[in-house]
Amino acid sequence: VRGLAIEVEVTSLEQLDEALALNVERIMLDNMSLEMMREAVRRVAGRAELEASGGITLENVAEVAATGVDLISVGALTHSVSGLDISLEITVSGPRKGE
């Protein structure tokens, strides 16, 4: 569809090669090692944007960035966040309409 960006998720270099053959604009590298990411960047050579995802934390994000990927998804920011129970009580003061 013209104007609709499509991202293909891959978990191996073989899948990456298949995605490249489709001429997609963005490819997500899911749970790949740093070595695999570097190889993916080499193979893609700018033909598509590469997004790294899976297993990325604030501790290793700099190493992931150094592989040459274009985008990084850090799910660790939200995976372990605890929910917060919040409520709001509203009290109406004064007479209500029709009373």
PDB file of C-alpha atoms in Angstrom:
ATOM      1  CA  VAL A   1       0.000   0.000   0.000  1.00  0.00           C
ATOM      2  CA  ARG A   2       1.497   3.307  -1.036  1.00  0.00           C
ATOM      3  CA  GLY A   3       2.387   5.484   1.950  1.00  0.00           C
ATOM      4  CA  LEU A   4       2.123   2.621   4.446  1.00  0.00           C
ATOM      5  CA  ALA A   5       5.435   1.633   6.034  1.00  0.00           C
ATOM      6  CA  ILE A   6       5.771  -2.119   6.484  1.00  0.00           C
ATOM      7  CA  GLU A   7       8.283  -3.601   8.903  1.00  0.00           C
ATOM      8  CA  VAL A   8       9.337  -7.240   8.666  1.00  0.00           C
ATOM      9  CA  GLU A   9      10.599  -9.023  11.783  1.00  0.00           C
ATOM     10  CA  VAL A  10      13.424 -11.531  11.340  1.00  0.00           C
ATOM     11  CA  THR A  11      15.225 -13.799  13.779  1.00  0.00           C
ATOM     12  CA  SER A  12      17.971 -15.154  11.512  1.00  0.00           C
ATOM     13  CA  LEU A  13      20.274 -14.002   8.732  1.00  0.00           C
ATOM     14  CA  GLU A  14      18.472 -16.330   6.325  1.00  0.00           C
ATOM     15  CA  GLN A  15      15.184 -14.556   7.059  1.00  0.00           C
ATOM     16  CA  LEU A  16      16.996 -11.240   6.620  1.00  0.00           C
ATOM     17  CA  ASP A  17      18.026 -12.245   3.100  1.00  0.00           C
ATOM     18  CA  GLU A  18      14.398 -13.157   2.308  1.00  0.00           C
ATOM     19  CA  ALA A  19      13.169  -9.799   3.633  1.00  0.00           C
ATOM     20  CA  LEU A  20      15.748  -7.935   1.551  1.00  0.00           C
ATOM     21  CA  ALA A  21      14.429  -9.666  -1.565  1.00  0.00           C
ATOM     22  CA  LEU A  22      11.013  -8.103  -0.817  1.00  0.00           C
ATOM     23  CA  ASN A  23      12.430  -4.561  -0.863  1.00  0.00           C
ATOM     24  CA  VAL A  24      10.855  -3.640   2.477  1.00  0.00           C
ATOM     25  CA  GLU A  25      11.649  -0.286   4.067  1.00  0.00           C
ATOM     26  CA  ARG A  26      12.354  -1.512   7.599  1.00  0.00           C
ATOM     27  CA  ILE A  27      13.527  -4.806   9.080  1.00  0.00           C
ATOM     28  CA  MET A  28      13.419  -5.637  12.787  1.00  0.00           C
ATOM     29  CA  LEU A  29      16.281  -7.810  14.013  1.00  0.00           C
ATOM     30  CA  ASP A  30      14.703  -9.733  16.884  1.00  0.00           C
ATOM     31  CA  ASN A  31      16.844 -11.312  19.611  1.00  0.00           C
ATOM     32  CA  MET A  32      20.023 -11.345  17.509  1.00  0.00           C
ATOM     33  CA  SER A  33      23.512 -11.402  18.970  1.00  0.00           C
ATOM     34  CA  LEU A  34      25.773  -8.389  18.477  1.00  0.00           C
ATOM     35  CA  GLU A  35      27.751 -10.380  15.912  1.00  0.00           C
ATOM     36  CA  MET A  36      24.592 -11.209  13.942  1.00  0.00           C
ATOM     37  CA  MET A  37      23.494  -7.553  14.062  1.00  0.00           C
ATOM     38  CA  ARG A  38      26.851  -6.423  12.657  1.00  0.00           C
ATOM     39  CA  GLU A  39      26.531  -8.983   9.858  1.00  0.00           C
ATOM     40  CA  ALA A  40      22.967  -7.841   9.166  1.00  0.00           C
ATOM     41  CA  VAL A  41      24.135  -4.221   8.870  1.00  0.00           C
ATOM     42  CA  ARG A  42      26.844  -5.360   6.442  1.00  0.00           C
ATOM     43  CA  ARG A  43      24.379  -7.355   4.308  1.00  0.00           C
ATOM     44  CA  VAL A  44      21.727  -4.637   4.205  1.00  0.00           C
ATOM     45  CA  ALA A  45      24.240  -1.915   3.300  1.00  0.00           C
ATOM     46  CA  GLY A  46      21.659   0.864   3.596  1.00  0.00           C
ATOM     47  CA  ARG A  47      18.946  -0.786   1.463  1.00  0.00           C
ATOM     48  CA  ALA A  48      16.531  -0.798   4.420  1.00  0.00           C
ATOM     49  CA  GLU A  49      16.341   0.636   7.919  1.00  0.00           C
ATOM     50  CA  LEU A  50      17.333  -1.846  10.602  1.00  0.00           C
ATOM     51  CA  GLU A  51      15.728  -1.926  14.035  1.00  0.00           C
ATOM     52  CA  ALA A  52      17.266  -3.961  16.850  1.00  0.00           C
ATOM     53  CA  SER A  53      14.843  -5.470  19.353  1.00  0.00           C
ATOM     54  CA  GLY A  54      14.779  -8.153  22.018  1.00  0.00           C
ATOM     55  CA  GLY A  55      17.161  -8.592  24.916  1.00  0.00           C
ATOM     56  CA  ILE A  56      18.173  -4.942  24.844  1.00  0.00           C
ATOM     57  CA  THR A  57      18.631  -3.224  28.182  1.00  0.00           C
ATOM     58  CA  LEU A  58      19.984   0.102  29.330  1.00  0.00           C
ATOM     59  CA  GLU A  59      23.198  -1.768  30.156  1.00  0.00           C
ATOM     60  CA  ASN A  60      23.852  -3.043  26.602  1.00  0.00           C
ATOM     61  CA  VAL A  61      22.140  -0.398  24.446  1.00  0.00           C
ATOM     62  CA  ALA A  62      25.447   1.365  23.656  1.00  0.00           C
ATOM     63  CA  GLU A  63      26.930  -1.888  22.322  1.00  0.00           C
ATOM     64  CA  VAL A  64      23.831  -2.452  20.190  1.00  0.00           C
ATOM     65  CA  ALA A  65      24.052   1.103  18.830  1.00  0.00           C
ATOM     66  CA  ALA A  66      27.688   0.467  17.886  1.00  0.00           C
ATOM     67  CA  THR A  67      26.612  -2.334  15.511  1.00  0.00           C
ATOM     68  CA  GLY A  68      25.283   0.278  13.087  1.00  0.00           C
ATOM     69  CA  VAL A  69      21.543  -0.391  13.330  1.00  0.00           C
ATOM     70  CA  ASP A  70      19.271   2.579  12.625  1.00  0.00           C
ATOM     71  CA  LEU A  71      16.741   2.101  15.424  1.00  0.00           C
ATOM     72  CA  ILE A  72      16.697   0.379  18.811  1.00  0.00           C
ATOM     73  CA  SER A  73      13.655  -0.858  20.753  1.00  0.00           C
ATOM     74  CA  VAL A  74      14.227  -1.174  24.490  1.00  0.00           C
ATOM     75  CA  GLY A  75      11.345  -3.170  25.905  1.00  0.00           C
ATOM     76  CA  ALA A  76      13.083  -3.477  29.273  1.00  0.00           C
ATOM     77  CA  LEU A  77      11.848   0.029  30.040  1.00  0.00           C
ATOM     78  CA  THR A  78       8.281  -1.259  30.360  1.00  0.00           C
ATOM     79  CA  HIS A  79       8.520  -5.043  30.896  1.00  0.00           C
ATOM     80  CA  SER A  80       9.154  -4.915  34.637  1.00  0.00           C
ATOM     81  CA  VAL A  81       7.206  -1.816  35.588  1.00  0.00           C
ATOM     82  CA  SER A  82       4.678  -2.430  38.346  1.00  0.00           C
ATOM     83  CA  GLY A  83       1.160  -1.194  37.927  1.00  0.00           C
ATOM     84  CA  LEU A  84      -0.029   1.662  40.110  1.00  0.00           C
ATOM     85  CA  ASP A  85      -3.532   1.468  41.547  1.00  0.00           C
ATOM     86  CA  ILE A  86      -5.023   4.943  41.348  1.00  0.00           C
ATOM     87  CA  SER A  87      -8.587   6.005  42.030  1.00  0.00           C
ATOM     88  CA  LEU A  88     -10.437   9.300  41.900  1.00  0.00           C
ATOM     89  CA  GLU A  89     -13.487  10.030  44.019  1.00  0.00           C
ATOM     90  CA  ILE A  90     -15.732  12.926  43.065  1.00  0.00           C
ATOM     91  CA  THR A  91     -18.078  14.441  45.610  1.00  0.00           C
ATOM     92  CA  VAL A  92     -20.826  16.733  44.386  1.00  0.00           C
ATOM     93  CA  SER A  93     -21.536  19.584  46.771  1.00  0.00           C
ATOM     94  CA  GLY A  94     -24.707  21.592  46.828  1.00  0.00           C
ATOM     95  CA  PRO A  95     -28.127  20.682  45.505  1.00  0.00           C
ATOM     96  CA  ARG A  96     -28.461  18.645  42.336  1.00  0.00           C
ATOM     97  CA  LYS A  97     -30.584  19.764  39.421  1.00  0.00           C
ATOM     98  CA  GLY A  98     -34.192  18.987  40.014  1.00  0.00           C
ATOM     99  CA  GLU A  99     -33.866  18.652  43.798  1.00  0.00           C
TER     100      GLU A  99
END
